[in-house]
Short mmCIF file of C-alpha atoms in Angstrom, two decimals:
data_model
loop_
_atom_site.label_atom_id
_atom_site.label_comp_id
_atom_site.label_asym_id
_atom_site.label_seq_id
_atom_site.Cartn_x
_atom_site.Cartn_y
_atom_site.Cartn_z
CA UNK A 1 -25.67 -9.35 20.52
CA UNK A 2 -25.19 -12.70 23.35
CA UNK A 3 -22.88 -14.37 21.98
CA UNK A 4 -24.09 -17.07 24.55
CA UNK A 5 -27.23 -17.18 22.92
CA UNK A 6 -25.81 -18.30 19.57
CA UNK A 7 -24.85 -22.17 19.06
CA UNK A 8 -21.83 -23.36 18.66
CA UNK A 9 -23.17 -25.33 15.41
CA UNK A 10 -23.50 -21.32 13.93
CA UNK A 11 -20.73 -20.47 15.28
CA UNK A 12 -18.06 -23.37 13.54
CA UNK A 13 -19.79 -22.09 10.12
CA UNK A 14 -18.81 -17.91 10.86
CA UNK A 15 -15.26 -18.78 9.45
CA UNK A 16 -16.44 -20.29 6.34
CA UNK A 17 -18.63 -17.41 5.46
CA UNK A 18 -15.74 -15.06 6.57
CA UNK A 19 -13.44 -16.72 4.27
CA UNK A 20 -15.85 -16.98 1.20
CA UNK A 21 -16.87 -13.14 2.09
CA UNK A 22 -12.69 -12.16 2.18
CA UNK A 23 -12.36 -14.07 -1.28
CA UNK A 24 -14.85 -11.95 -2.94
CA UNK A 25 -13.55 -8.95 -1.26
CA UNK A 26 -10.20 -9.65 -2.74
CA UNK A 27 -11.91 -10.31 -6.00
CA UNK A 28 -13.41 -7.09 -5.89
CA UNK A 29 -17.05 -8.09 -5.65
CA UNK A 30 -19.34 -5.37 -3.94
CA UNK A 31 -22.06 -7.25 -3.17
CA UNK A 32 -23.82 -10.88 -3.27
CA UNK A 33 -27.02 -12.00 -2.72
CA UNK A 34 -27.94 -15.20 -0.59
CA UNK A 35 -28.81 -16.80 -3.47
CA UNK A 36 -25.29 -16.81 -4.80
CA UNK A 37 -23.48 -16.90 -1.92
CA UNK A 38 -25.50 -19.89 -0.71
CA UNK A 39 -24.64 -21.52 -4.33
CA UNK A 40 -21.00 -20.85 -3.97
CA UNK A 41 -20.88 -22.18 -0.20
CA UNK A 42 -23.58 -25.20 -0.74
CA UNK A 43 -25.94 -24.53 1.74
CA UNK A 44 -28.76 -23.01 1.20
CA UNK A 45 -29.90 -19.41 1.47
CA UNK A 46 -32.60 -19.74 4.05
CA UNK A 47 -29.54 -21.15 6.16
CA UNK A 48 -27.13 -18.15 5.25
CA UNK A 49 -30.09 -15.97 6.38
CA UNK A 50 -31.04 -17.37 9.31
CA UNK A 51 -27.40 -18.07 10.37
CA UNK A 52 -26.51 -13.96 9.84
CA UNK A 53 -29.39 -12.94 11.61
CA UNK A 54 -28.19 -14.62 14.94
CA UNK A 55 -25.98 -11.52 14.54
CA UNK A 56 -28.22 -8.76 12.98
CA UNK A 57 -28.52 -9.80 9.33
CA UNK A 58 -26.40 -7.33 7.45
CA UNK A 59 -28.26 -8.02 4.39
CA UNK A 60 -31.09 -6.19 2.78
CA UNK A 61 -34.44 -7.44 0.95
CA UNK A 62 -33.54 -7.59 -2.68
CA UNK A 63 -29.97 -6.12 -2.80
CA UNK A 64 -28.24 -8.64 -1.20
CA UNK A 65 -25.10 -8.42 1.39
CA UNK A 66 -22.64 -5.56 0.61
CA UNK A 67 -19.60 -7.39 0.53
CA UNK A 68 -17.04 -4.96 2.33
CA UNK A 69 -19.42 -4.49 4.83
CA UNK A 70 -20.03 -8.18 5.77
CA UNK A 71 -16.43 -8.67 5.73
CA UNK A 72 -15.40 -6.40 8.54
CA UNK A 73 -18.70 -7.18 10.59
CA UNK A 74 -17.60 -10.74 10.78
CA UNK A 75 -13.97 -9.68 11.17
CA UNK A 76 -15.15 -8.10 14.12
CA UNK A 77 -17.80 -11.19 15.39
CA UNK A 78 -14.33 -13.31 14.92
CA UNK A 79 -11.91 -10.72 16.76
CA UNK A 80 -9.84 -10.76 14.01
CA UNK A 81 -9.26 -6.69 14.61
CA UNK A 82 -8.35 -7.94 18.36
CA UNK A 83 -4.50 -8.37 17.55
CA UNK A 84 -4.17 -11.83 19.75
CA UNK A 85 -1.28 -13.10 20.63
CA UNK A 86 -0.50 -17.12 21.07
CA UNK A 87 2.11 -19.89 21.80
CA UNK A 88 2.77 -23.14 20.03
CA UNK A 89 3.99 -25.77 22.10
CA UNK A 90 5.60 -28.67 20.23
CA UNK A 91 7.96 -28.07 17.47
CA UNK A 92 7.75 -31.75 16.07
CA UNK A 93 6.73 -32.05 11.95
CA UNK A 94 3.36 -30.42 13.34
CA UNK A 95 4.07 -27.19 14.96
CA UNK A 96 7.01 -27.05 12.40
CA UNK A 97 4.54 -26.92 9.56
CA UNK A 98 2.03 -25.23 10.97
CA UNK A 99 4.54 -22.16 11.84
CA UNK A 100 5.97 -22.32 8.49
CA UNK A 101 2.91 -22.80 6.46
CA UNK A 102 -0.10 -21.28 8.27
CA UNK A 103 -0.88 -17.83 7.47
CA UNK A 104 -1.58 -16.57 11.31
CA UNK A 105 -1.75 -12.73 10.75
CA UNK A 106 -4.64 -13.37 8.24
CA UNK A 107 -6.72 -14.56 11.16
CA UNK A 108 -5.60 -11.52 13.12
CA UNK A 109 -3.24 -13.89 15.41
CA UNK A 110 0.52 -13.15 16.30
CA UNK A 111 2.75 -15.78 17.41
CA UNK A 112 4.87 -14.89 20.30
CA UNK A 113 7.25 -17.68 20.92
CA UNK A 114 7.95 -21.57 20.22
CA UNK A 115 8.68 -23.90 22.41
CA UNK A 116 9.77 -27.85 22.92
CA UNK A 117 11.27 -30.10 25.32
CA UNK A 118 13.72 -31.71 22.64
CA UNK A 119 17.35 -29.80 23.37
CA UNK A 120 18.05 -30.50 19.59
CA UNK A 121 15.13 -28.38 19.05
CA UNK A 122 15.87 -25.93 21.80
CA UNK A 123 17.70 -23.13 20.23
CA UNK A 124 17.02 -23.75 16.27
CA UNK A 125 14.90 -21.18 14.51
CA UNK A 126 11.43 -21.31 12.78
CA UNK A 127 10.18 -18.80 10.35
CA UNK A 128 11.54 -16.38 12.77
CA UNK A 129 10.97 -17.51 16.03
CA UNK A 130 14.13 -19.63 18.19
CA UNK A 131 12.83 -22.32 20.12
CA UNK A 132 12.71 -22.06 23.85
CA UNK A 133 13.05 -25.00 26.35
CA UNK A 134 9.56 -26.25 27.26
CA UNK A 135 10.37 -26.16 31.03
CA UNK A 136 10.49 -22.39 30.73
CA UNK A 137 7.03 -21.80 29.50
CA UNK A 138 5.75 -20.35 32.78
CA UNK A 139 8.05 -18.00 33.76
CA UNK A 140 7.37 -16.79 30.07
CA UNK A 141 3.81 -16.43 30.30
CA UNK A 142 4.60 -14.81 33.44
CA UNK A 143 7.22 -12.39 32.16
CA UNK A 144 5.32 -11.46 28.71
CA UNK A 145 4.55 -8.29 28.34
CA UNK A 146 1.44 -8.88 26.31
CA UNK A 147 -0.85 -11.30 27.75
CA UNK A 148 -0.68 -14.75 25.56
CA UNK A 149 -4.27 -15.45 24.82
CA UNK A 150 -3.68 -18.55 22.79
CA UNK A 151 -2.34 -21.92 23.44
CA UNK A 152 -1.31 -23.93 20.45
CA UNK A 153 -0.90 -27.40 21.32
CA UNK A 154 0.94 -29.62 18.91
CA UNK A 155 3.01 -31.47 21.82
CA UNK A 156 2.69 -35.37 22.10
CA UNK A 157 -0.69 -36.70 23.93
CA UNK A 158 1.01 -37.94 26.74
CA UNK A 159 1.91 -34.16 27.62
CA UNK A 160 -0.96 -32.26 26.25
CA UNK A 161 -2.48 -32.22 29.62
CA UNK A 162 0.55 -30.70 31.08
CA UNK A 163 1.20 -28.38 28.55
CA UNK A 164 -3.03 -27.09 28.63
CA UNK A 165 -2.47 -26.74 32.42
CA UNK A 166 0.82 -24.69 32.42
CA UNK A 167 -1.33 -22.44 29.88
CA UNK A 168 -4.43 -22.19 31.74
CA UNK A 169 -2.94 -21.34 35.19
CA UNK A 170 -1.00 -18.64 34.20
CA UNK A 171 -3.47 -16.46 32.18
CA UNK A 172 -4.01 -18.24 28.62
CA UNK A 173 -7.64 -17.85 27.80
CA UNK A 174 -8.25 -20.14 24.97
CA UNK A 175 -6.60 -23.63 23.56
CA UNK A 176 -6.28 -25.12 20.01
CA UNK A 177 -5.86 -28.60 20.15
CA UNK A 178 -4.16 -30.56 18.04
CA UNK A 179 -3.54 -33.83 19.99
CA UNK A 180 -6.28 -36.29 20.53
CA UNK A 181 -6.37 -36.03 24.18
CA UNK A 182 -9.63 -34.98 25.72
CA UNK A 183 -8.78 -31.26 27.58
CA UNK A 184 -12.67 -30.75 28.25
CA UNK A 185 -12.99 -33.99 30.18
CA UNK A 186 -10.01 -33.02 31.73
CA UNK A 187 -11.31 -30.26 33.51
CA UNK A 188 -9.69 -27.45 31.40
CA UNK A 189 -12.41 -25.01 30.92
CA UNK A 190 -11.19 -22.37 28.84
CA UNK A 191 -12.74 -22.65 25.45
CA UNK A 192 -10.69 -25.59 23.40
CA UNK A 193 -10.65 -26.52 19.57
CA UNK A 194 -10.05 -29.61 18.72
CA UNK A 195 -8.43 -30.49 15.39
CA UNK A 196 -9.14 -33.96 15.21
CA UNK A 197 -7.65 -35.73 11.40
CA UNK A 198 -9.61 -38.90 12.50
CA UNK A 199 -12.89 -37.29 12.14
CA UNK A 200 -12.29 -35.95 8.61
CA UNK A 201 -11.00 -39.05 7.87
CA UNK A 202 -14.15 -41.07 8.78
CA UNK A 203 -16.41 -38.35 7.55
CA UNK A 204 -14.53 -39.06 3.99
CA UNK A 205 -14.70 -42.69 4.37
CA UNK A 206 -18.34 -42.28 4.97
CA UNK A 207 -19.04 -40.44 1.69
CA UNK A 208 -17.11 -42.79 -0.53
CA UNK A 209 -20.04 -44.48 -2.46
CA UNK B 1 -30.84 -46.73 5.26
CA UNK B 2 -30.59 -43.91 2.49
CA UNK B 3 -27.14 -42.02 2.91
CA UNK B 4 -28.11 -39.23 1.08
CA UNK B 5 -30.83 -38.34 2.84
CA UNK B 6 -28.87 -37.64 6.08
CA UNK B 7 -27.19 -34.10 6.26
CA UNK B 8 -23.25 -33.79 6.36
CA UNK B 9 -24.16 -31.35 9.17
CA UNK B 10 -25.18 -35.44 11.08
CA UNK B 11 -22.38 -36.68 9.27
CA UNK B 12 -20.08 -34.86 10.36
CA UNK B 13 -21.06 -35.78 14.43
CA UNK B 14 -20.64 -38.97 13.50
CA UNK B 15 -16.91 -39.47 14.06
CA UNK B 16 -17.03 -38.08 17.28
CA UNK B 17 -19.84 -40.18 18.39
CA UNK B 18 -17.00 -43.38 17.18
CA UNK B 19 -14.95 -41.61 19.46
CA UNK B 20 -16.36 -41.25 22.37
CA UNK B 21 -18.55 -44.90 21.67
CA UNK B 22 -15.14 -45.98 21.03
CA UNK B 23 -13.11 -44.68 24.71
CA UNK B 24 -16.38 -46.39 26.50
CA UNK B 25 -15.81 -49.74 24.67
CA UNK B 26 -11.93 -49.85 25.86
CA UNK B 27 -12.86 -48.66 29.05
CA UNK B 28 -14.80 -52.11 29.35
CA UNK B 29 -18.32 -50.08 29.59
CA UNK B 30 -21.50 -52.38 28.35
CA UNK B 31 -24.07 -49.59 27.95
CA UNK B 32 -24.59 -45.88 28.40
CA UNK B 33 -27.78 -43.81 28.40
CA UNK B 34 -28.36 -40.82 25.64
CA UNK B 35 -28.33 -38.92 28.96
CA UNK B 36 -24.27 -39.87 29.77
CA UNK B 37 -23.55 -39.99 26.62
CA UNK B 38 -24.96 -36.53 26.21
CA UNK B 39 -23.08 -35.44 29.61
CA UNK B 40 -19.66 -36.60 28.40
CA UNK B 41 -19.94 -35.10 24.78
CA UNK B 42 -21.24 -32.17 25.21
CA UNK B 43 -24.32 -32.74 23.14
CA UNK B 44 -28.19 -32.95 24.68
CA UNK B 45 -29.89 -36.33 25.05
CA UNK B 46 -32.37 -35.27 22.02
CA UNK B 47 -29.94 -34.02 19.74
CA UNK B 48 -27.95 -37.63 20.23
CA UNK B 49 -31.57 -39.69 19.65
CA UNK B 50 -32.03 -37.54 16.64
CA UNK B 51 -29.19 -38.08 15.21
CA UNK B 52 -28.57 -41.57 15.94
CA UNK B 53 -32.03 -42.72 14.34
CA UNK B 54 -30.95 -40.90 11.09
CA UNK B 55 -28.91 -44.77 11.13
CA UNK B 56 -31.84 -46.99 12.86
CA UNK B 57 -31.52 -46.37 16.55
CA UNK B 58 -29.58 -48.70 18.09
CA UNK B 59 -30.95 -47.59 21.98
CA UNK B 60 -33.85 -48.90 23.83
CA UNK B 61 -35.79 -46.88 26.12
CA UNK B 62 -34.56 -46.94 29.44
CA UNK B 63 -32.21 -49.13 28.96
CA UNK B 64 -29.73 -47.16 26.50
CA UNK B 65 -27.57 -47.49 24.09
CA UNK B 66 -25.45 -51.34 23.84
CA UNK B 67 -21.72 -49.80 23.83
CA UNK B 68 -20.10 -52.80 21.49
CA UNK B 69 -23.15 -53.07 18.93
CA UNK B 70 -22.92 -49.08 18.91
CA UNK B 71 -19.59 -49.25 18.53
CA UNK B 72 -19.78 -51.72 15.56
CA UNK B 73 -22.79 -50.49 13.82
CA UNK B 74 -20.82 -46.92 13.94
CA UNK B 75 -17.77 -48.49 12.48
CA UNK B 76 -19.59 -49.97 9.80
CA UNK B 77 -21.83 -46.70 8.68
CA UNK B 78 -17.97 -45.02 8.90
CA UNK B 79 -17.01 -47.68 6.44
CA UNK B 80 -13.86 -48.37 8.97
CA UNK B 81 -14.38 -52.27 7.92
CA UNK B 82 -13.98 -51.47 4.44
CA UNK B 83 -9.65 -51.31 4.83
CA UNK B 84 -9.73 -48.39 2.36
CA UNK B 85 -6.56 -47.46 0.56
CA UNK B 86 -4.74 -44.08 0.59
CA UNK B 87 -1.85 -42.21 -0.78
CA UNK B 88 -0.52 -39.15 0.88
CA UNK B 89 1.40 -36.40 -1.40
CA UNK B 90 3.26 -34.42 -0.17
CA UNK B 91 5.86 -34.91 2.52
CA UNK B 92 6.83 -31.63 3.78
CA UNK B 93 6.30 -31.23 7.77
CA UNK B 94 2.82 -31.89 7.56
CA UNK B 95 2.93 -35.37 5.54
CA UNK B 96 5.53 -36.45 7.83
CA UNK B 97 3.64 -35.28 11.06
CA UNK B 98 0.52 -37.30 9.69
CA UNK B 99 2.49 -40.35 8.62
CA UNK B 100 4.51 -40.44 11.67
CA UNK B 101 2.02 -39.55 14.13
CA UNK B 102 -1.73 -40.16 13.24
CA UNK B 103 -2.91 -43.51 13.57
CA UNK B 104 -4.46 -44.30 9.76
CA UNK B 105 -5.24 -47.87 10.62
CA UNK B 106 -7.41 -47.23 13.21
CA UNK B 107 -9.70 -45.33 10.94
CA UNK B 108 -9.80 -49.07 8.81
CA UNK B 109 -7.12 -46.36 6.34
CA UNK B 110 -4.14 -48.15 4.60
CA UNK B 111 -1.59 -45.52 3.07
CA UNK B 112 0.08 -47.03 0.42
CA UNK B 113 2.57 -44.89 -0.55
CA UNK B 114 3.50 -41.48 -0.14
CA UNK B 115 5.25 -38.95 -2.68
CA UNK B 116 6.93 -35.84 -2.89
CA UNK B 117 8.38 -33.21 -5.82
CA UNK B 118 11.23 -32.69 -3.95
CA UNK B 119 14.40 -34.85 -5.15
CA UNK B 120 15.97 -34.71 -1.43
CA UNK B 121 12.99 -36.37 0.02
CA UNK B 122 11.82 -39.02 -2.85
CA UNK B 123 13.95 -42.40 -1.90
CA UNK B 124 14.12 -41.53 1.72
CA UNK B 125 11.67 -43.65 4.26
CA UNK B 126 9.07 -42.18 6.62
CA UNK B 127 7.56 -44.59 9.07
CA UNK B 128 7.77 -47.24 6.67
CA UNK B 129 7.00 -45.91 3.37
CA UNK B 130 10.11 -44.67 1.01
CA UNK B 131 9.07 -41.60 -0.63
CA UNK B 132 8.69 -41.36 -4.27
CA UNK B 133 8.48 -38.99 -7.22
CA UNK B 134 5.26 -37.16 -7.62
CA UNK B 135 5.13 -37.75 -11.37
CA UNK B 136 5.01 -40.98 -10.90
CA UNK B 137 1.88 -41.05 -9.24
CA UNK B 138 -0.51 -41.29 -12.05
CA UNK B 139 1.56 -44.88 -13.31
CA UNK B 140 1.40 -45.64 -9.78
CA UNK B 141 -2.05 -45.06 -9.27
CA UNK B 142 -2.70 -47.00 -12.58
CA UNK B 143 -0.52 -50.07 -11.90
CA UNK B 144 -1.22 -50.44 -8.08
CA UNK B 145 -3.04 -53.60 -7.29
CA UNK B 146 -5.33 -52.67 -5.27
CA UNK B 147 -7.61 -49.45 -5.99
CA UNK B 148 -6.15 -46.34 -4.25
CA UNK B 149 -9.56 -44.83 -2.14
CA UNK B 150 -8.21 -41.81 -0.83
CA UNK B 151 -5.78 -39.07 -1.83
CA UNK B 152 -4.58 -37.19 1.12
CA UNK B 153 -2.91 -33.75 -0.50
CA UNK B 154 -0.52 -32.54 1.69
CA UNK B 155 1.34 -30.14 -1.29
CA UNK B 156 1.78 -26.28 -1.34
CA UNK B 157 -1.53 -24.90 -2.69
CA UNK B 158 -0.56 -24.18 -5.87
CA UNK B 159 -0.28 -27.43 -7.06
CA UNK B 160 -3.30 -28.98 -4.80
CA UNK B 161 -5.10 -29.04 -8.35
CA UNK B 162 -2.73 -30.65 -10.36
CA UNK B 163 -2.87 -33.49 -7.97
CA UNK B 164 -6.22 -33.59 -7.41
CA UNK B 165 -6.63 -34.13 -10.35
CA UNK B 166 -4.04 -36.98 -11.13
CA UNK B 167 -5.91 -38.73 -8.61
CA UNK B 168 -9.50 -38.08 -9.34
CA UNK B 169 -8.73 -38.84 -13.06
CA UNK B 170 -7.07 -42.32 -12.12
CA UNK B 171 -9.97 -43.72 -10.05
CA UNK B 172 -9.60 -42.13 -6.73
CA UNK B 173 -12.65 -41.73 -4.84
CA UNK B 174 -12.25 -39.38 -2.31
CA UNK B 175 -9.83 -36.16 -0.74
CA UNK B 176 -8.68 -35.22 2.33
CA UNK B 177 -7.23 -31.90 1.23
CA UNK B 178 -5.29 -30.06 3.96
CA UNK B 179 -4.66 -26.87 1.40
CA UNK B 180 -6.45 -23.83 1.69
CA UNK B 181 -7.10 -24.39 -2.35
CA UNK B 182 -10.93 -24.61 -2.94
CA UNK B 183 -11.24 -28.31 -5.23
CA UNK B 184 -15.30 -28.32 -5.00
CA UNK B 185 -14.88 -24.61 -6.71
CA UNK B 186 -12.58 -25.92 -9.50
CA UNK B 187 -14.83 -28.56 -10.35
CA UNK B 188 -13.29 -31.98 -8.77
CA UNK B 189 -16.36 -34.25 -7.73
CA UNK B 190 -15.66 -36.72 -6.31
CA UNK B 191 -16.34 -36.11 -2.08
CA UNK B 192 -13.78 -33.16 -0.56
CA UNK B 193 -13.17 -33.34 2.91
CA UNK B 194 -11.18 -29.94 3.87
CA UNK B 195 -8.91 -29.44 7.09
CA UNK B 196 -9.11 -25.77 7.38
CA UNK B 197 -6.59 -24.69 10.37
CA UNK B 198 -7.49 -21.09 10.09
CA UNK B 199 -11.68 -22.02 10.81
CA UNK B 200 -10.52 -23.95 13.47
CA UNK B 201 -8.46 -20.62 15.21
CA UNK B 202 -11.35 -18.10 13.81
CA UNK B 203 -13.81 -20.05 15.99
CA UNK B 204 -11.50 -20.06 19.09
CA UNK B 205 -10.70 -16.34 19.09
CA UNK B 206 -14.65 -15.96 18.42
CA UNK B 207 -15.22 -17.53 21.94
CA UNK B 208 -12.51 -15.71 23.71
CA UNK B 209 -14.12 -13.84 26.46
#
């Protein structure tokens, strides 16, 4: 498979399918067909197909997807089974939550270390983890035994850039974005997500009728 | 224009577009080709055309697209001029990041009030807003002025129903749900918009390389 060759459209809609496909695996469904799976997800099958086969289908004429199956093939498209390790930076109400509430592991993803440039902050624990001084995040990247792959950034926008930089020159090989500064037109080239509230918001306020 | 005959997959491209439309506005640029535009976001020049005349248009050939009308004919498909009311339940670290931190008002979003279960937290003030008692929403809800648009559920999962619900069944009209809990699957209606972290980080460790 080239992953190059796939779009990026296809490629924001693997982790939907992977988390429908883990919810019937924990249900104990063995298989699904398109037709059903396409109901439960609203799109349509002819989409499901055609978005599957950009990776070699895993379903079959008349039976349907085997549900196991499906689930560890995208595990593996989504490197779940790589063990990656990442960084939050920015342990405001945003970092705080998301280290508190977001189930990492379940998305194959270890967090190594917290950091933040508040002293207050420096020092406390979160679910685990003390809080380092911001101003020592390269020499830890540097030091790590691991390599971080993952840069979590949940600092304030005026530092983001910073922050992605610090990441990005010492060996951090993708970013998740939470602030609304733009780290593409920035010249940070390692693959970024964006989480960006505003455009949920405004797709909402589209749809109220 | 017929809204329903646009796909969410448009939709959804549509709050970047404000974005970006948006920046160039500030920035004091008068007009931009689908060819810039294109550059900057990302996008190609026929995907942006395509999408744009879903809405009408709005460019001329060779000359572009007008940045301001843009802009405003963007705002008002968003429904940003509408000054839509919302409520935000739940103010754990999450409710407080978003009420401290995002910028509601430039999405044309009021919050109105925001509540919590948690007796430590109701009667204290975030950015503005004292906190009050989650079963008081639905009297709240009833007696409030104004219609309430948007709820904006911000609660452990296993109460993202109940709430939903209280809101849906007291003339809310749309969700911003931030909980992993599926609403569309449990029947609510009314339109969902879901902020799921874990797609977000499934797609990133997808593209590392």
């Amino acid at each position: 498979m080239d992953k190059k060759a796939v779009s990026l459209a296809v490629v924001r809609r693997l982790p939907r399918y992977y988390r429908y496909i883990n919810d019937l695996y924990v249900d104990g469904v063995e298989r699904i067909s398109s037709t059903a799976l396409a109901e439960q997800m609203g799109f349509t099958a002819s989409q499901i197909r055609q978005d599957l086969n950009c990776f070699g289908g895993f379903g079959q004429q008349g039976y349907g997807y085997n549900v196991e199956t499906l689930r560890s093939e995208l595990a593996s498209i989504l490197n779940i089974d790589k063990n990656y390790c990442a960084i939050v930076a920015g342990i405001g109400n945003l970092g705080r939550a998301l280290l508190q509430n977001f189930n990492f592991i379940r998305s194959g993803v270890q967090v190594k270390a917290a950091f933040d440039a508040d002293l207050r902050v420096v020092g406390t624990e979160v679910n685990g983890l003390t809080v380092r001084y911001i101003g020592d995040l390269e020499d830890f990247l540097r030091a790590h035994p691991q390599p971080i792959d993952i840069g979590i950034i949940t600092v304030p926008k005026s530092v983001a850039y910073d922050v992605a930089k610090t990441f990005c020159d010492n060996g951090v090989r993708a970013l998740l974005n939470f602030t609304s500064y733009d780290l593409s037109r920035a010249g940070i080239t390692v693959p970024v997500e964006n989480v960006h509230f505003t455009d949920s918001l405004l797709t909402l306020t589209y749809r109220i009728e």
